[in-house]
Every structure is written in C-alpha cells, then in structure tokens.
Short mmCIF file of C-alpha atoms in Angstrom, two decimals:
data_model
loop_
_atom_site.label_atom_id
_atom_site.label_comp_id
_atom_site.label_asym_id
_atom_site.label_seq_id
_atom_site.Cartn_x
_atom_site.Cartn_y
_atom_site.Cartn_z
CA ARG M 1 -41.83 -20.61 -17.14
CA ASP M 2 -44.97 -19.38 -18.13
CA TYR M 3 -44.89 -17.15 -21.34
CA ILE M 4 -46.22 -13.72 -20.51
CA PRO M 5 -47.62 -11.33 -23.53
CA THR M 6 -46.00 -8.24 -23.88
CA SER M 7 -49.43 -6.88 -24.44
CA LEU M 8 -50.34 -8.29 -20.99
CA ILE M 9 -47.68 -6.09 -19.33
CA PHE M 10 -48.36 -3.00 -20.90
CA ASP M 11 -51.78 -3.18 -20.19
CA LYS M 12 -50.63 -3.87 -16.41
CA MET M 13 -48.34 -0.98 -16.39
CA ALA M 14 -51.23 1.19 -17.54
CA SER M 15 -53.43 0.34 -14.81
CA VAL M 16 -51.03 2.09 -12.48
CA VAL M 17 -50.33 5.01 -13.99
CA LYS M 18 -51.79 7.99 -12.81
CA VAL M 19 -54.15 10.54 -14.72
CA ARG M 20 -51.05 13.17 -14.34
CA ASP M 21 -48.79 10.76 -16.16
CA HIS M 22 -50.79 9.46 -19.12
CA ALA M 23 -48.89 11.93 -21.48
CA SER M 24 -45.64 10.80 -20.12
CA HIS M 25 -46.66 7.14 -20.22
CA LEU M 26 -47.25 7.66 -24.10
CA THR M 27 -44.24 9.35 -24.52
CA ALA M 28 -42.42 6.62 -22.88
CA LEU M 29 -44.15 3.77 -24.87
CA ALA M 30 -43.49 5.71 -28.10
CA SER M 31 -39.84 5.85 -27.36
CA LEU M 32 -39.42 2.25 -26.68
CA ASP M 33 -36.66 0.40 -28.64
CA VAL M 34 -38.29 -1.45 -31.62
CA SER M 35 -35.49 -3.59 -31.72
CA GLN M 36 -36.52 -4.92 -28.36
CA TYR M 37 -40.07 -4.85 -28.93
CA HIS M 38 -42.18 -5.60 -31.93
CA GLU M 39 -43.52 -2.31 -33.70
CA SER M 40 -47.16 -3.86 -33.59
CA GLU M 41 -46.76 -4.60 -29.93
CA LEU M 42 -45.91 -1.14 -29.12
CA ALA M 43 -48.21 0.60 -31.78
CA ASP M 44 -51.41 -1.92 -29.98
CA ALA M 45 -50.20 -0.59 -26.75
CA ILE M 46 -50.38 3.35 -27.77
CA ALA M 47 -53.75 2.34 -29.49
CA ARG M 48 -55.19 1.35 -26.45
CA ARG M 49 -54.10 3.80 -24.40
CA ILE M 50 -55.56 6.57 -26.50
CA GLU M 51 -58.57 5.03 -26.70
CA ASN M 52 -59.13 4.87 -22.99
CA TRP M 53 -57.82 8.23 -21.94
CA HIS M 54 -58.47 10.07 -25.23
CA SER M 55 -61.03 12.52 -23.17
CA PHE M 56 -58.44 13.70 -20.72
CA PRO M 57 -56.86 16.96 -21.69
CA ALA M 58 -53.44 16.01 -21.44
CA VAL M 59 -54.02 13.17 -23.76
CA GLY M 60 -55.62 15.12 -26.10
CA GLN M 61 -53.00 17.60 -26.30
CA TRP M 62 -50.43 14.80 -26.62
CA CYS M 63 -52.50 13.52 -29.80
CA ARG M 64 -52.28 16.82 -31.35
CA GLU M 65 -48.69 17.42 -30.86
CA GLN M 66 -46.98 14.07 -30.92
CA LEU M 67 -49.16 11.28 -32.31
CA LEU M 68 -48.39 11.61 -36.02
CA ASP M 69 -44.67 11.57 -35.51
CA VAL M 70 -45.41 8.27 -33.61
CA ILE M 71 -47.69 6.77 -36.26
CA ALA M 72 -45.07 7.90 -38.94
CA SER M 73 -42.18 5.64 -36.95
CA LEU M 74 -44.19 2.74 -36.16
CA LEU M 75 -46.62 2.90 -39.15
CA PRO M 76 -46.22 -0.78 -40.19
CA GLY M 77 -47.42 -1.55 -36.68
CA PHE M 78 -50.20 0.96 -36.73
CA SER M 79 -51.23 -0.46 -40.42
CA ARG M 80 -51.15 -4.28 -39.45
CA TYR M 81 -54.49 -5.29 -40.32
CA LEU M 82 -55.89 -1.94 -42.43
CA SER M 83 -56.22 -4.07 -45.43
CA ILE M 84 -59.08 -6.11 -43.54
CA ALA M 85 -60.24 -2.94 -41.92
CA MET M 86 -59.09 -3.92 -38.21
CA SER M 87 -56.53 -1.66 -37.93
CA PRO M 88 -56.95 1.33 -35.13
CA LEU M 89 -54.93 3.90 -37.77
CA PRO M 90 -57.92 5.20 -39.14
CA THR M 91 -59.40 6.31 -35.78
CA LEU M 92 -56.04 7.64 -34.61
CA LEU M 93 -55.53 9.75 -37.56
CA LYS M 94 -58.83 11.45 -36.20
CA ARG M 95 -57.98 11.73 -32.69
CA SER M 96 -54.81 13.94 -33.82
CA GLY M 97 -56.87 16.53 -34.81
CA ALA M 98 -54.28 17.65 -37.36
CA PRO M 99 -55.42 19.04 -40.87
CA ASP M 100 -55.41 16.92 -43.84
CA THR M 101 -52.26 18.03 -45.25
CA ALA M 102 -50.32 17.01 -42.05
CA ILE M 103 -52.01 13.47 -42.18
CA ARG M 104 -51.43 13.14 -45.34
CA THR M 105 -47.56 14.37 -44.93
CA ALA M 106 -47.17 11.59 -42.03
CA LEU M 107 -48.48 9.09 -44.07
CA LEU M 108 -46.05 9.67 -46.99
CA SER M 109 -43.19 10.04 -44.43
CA GLY M 110 -44.04 6.74 -42.90
CA ILE M 111 -44.39 5.03 -45.79
CA GLU M 112 -41.17 6.09 -46.95
CA GLN M 113 -39.48 5.17 -43.93
CA HIS M 114 -40.67 1.89 -43.74
CA VAL M 115 -41.55 0.81 -47.31
CA GLU M 116 -39.53 -2.23 -47.52
CA GLN M 117 -41.15 -3.47 -44.26
CA LEU M 118 -44.86 -3.09 -45.64
CA ASN M 119 -46.35 -5.88 -47.61
CA PRO M 120 -48.23 -5.18 -50.87
CA ALA M 121 -51.43 -5.41 -49.06
CA ALA M 122 -50.47 -3.18 -46.35
CA ILE M 123 -49.25 -0.30 -48.70
CA TYR M 124 -52.38 -0.89 -50.93
CA ALA M 125 -54.55 0.12 -48.09
CA LEU M 126 -52.39 2.99 -47.00
CA VAL M 127 -52.71 4.22 -50.35
CA GLY M 128 -56.46 3.95 -50.24
CA LEU M 129 -56.47 5.65 -46.74
CA LEU M 130 -54.30 8.48 -47.80
CA ALA M 131 -56.58 9.11 -50.72
CA GLN M 132 -59.29 10.01 -47.98
CA TYR M 133 -57.03 12.93 -47.13
CA CYS M 134 -56.42 14.20 -50.79
CA ALA M 135 -58.87 16.70 -52.59
CA PRO M 136 -60.50 15.20 -55.97
CA SER M 137 -58.46 17.75 -57.93
CA GLU M 138 -55.39 16.00 -56.54
CA ILE M 139 -56.51 12.39 -57.30
CA ALA M 140 -57.53 13.45 -60.57
CA GLN M 141 -53.87 14.59 -61.30
CA VAL M 142 -52.22 11.25 -59.89
CA ALA M 143 -54.82 8.89 -61.77
CA GLU M 144 -54.41 11.17 -65.35
CA GLN M 145 -50.66 10.72 -64.63
CA TYR M 146 -50.39 6.91 -64.10
CA ALA M 147 -52.96 6.55 -66.77
CA ASN M 148 -51.06 8.23 -69.22
CA ARG M 149 -47.77 6.01 -68.44
CA LEU M 150 -49.91 2.80 -68.69
CA VAL M 151 -51.58 3.89 -72.25
CA GLU M 152 -47.93 4.25 -73.49
CA ARG M 153 -47.25 1.02 -72.68
CA ILE M 154 -49.89 -0.11 -75.33
CA SER M 155 -48.95 -0.08 -78.84
CA PRO M 156 -50.80 2.23 -80.78
CA GLU M 157 -52.65 -0.08 -83.01
CA GLU M 158 -53.90 -1.84 -80.00
CA ARG M 159 -55.47 1.02 -77.86
CA GLU M 160 -58.65 1.47 -77.50
CA THR M 161 -60.26 5.05 -77.96
CA TRP M 162 -62.64 6.56 -75.41
CA HIS M 163 -65.13 9.16 -76.20
CA LEU M 164 -65.68 11.30 -73.34
CA ASP M 165 -69.17 11.85 -74.35
CA ASP M 166 -69.61 8.03 -73.65
CA VAL M 167 -68.46 8.29 -70.06
CA PRO M 168 -71.10 8.74 -67.29
CA ASP M 169 -71.02 12.01 -65.63
CA ASN M 170 -73.61 11.26 -62.62
CA THR M 171 -73.72 8.63 -60.18
CA VAL M 172 -77.07 6.70 -61.44
CA ASP M 173 -75.61 6.46 -64.86
CA GLY M 174 -72.55 5.46 -63.47
CA VAL M 175 -73.68 2.76 -61.35
CA ALA M 176 -75.93 1.37 -63.92
CA ARG M 177 -73.11 1.13 -66.59
CA LEU M 178 -71.13 -0.84 -63.82
CA VAL M 179 -74.16 -3.26 -63.09
CA TYR M 180 -74.39 -4.17 -66.58
CA ALA M 181 -70.40 -4.55 -67.25
CA LEU M 182 -70.61 -7.06 -64.38
CA MET M 183 -73.50 -8.98 -65.42
CA GLY M 184 -71.08 -9.76 -68.15
CA ASP M 185 -67.72 -11.16 -66.08
CA ILE M 186 -66.53 -14.52 -66.65
CA ASP M 187 -66.89 -15.44 -63.07
CA LEU M 188 -70.42 -16.97 -62.42
CA ARG M 189 -70.28 -15.70 -58.99
CA ILE M 190 -70.09 -11.88 -60.26
CA ARG M 191 -72.90 -12.38 -62.33
CA TRP M 192 -75.34 -13.64 -59.78
CA ARG M 193 -74.09 -10.71 -57.33
CA ALA M 194 -74.84 -8.25 -60.36
CA SER M 195 -78.23 -9.58 -60.75
CA TYR M 196 -78.95 -9.59 -57.09
CA VAL M 197 -77.95 -5.55 -57.19
CA ALA M 198 -80.21 -4.93 -60.26
CA ARG M 199 -83.23 -7.28 -58.33
CA ASN M 200 -82.80 -4.94 -55.12
CA LEU M 201 -82.51 -2.05 -57.15
CA ALA M 202 -85.58 -2.63 -59.24
CA HIS M 203 -87.72 -3.13 -55.66
#
C-alpha cells in the first residue's frame, strides 16, 4: 500500500469544511489524541488552518479564546524548528490577540508540561521568545538573579571587578565595544566578520 502522509489527510479534510464549521474543526483538531498523532502533525495542521482562515470572524474569536491553551498543550509541536526561525509559533501568538502577560503564562505552562520532551535548542529558543513578552525591568531582575548565582561559583580571589562607569550606557558605545572585542577573538572567521562590520560602519 502507498503511504499517505497525515498532513495530506488533514489538508483534504479541511478542503471540505464549511465556513460555519471552521472553528469547530479547529477544536476537533486540538482535541485529537496525541498518542495517535505526532504533536508536530497536529500543530502544523492547526497552524495551516489558522493561516488560511484567520480572516473569518469565528476563527478570530477561536484564536482569542482557545489558541493559547492549545499552544500550551501542543508546545513541542508548535516549537519545532523555532531555533532556526521556521516555526509558526511567533505568528500564532500574535493571532491570539492576547496581552503579554497571558502569552507569558501560556508559554511557561507549556514548558512546564513538556519540559522532558523539549530539546535544549527548543528550550533556549522558547526562552528567547518569552523575553519578547517581558518588560525590561523583569528581564533585568532575572538576569541579576542568575548573574549573582554564577558569581558565587567563582572564588573571590579569581573574580574580576567591574567598574560600572566603564560599562557603555548607549547603543553606539556598546556596539563599538562589541566590535572591538570581536576583532580579538581566537576564531579567525569572527575576526574577519568584525573587520567587515567596522568597514561598513566606516562607509
């Protein structure tokens, strides 16, 4: 027998769904047993339906009311390829129309539910995505907390003391300092890239 991809079956089903049943179809997809289907198959099907149907009012309402819960429950599938910027997740979060606090809660809930299924690349990518929905003060608080933990692992005699007056406080100085530092990197490729950046900045 010829193998028929699950995605092809989902697409064929969607082609005969009437407009009035779009939202119900999305609910049915989200309710399927993940033990019978791979999470990425369900996530991709839902993402494709939303991309094709998002202009319909009923689908827009479904996204506002249910999409975040669905994302949390199928997060491994939705975050697939997130680390290489090929995931529909960022677009779906915008389609939800939810405030930043609700999006953060949904992503954290999804990570908590599926932490054992998420590979390191996906977790780092999700943390980066989460940061987009955090206030600068919240990011600073988290960074300070973990920076202190890292400092405590270094013996006092080996710690480097930073002078805050020497830390750049504007974008221009910060970028200049970064490019200068990269010019001294051990990797020749990085030194060449830094030189190319400096050349373009000079132009």
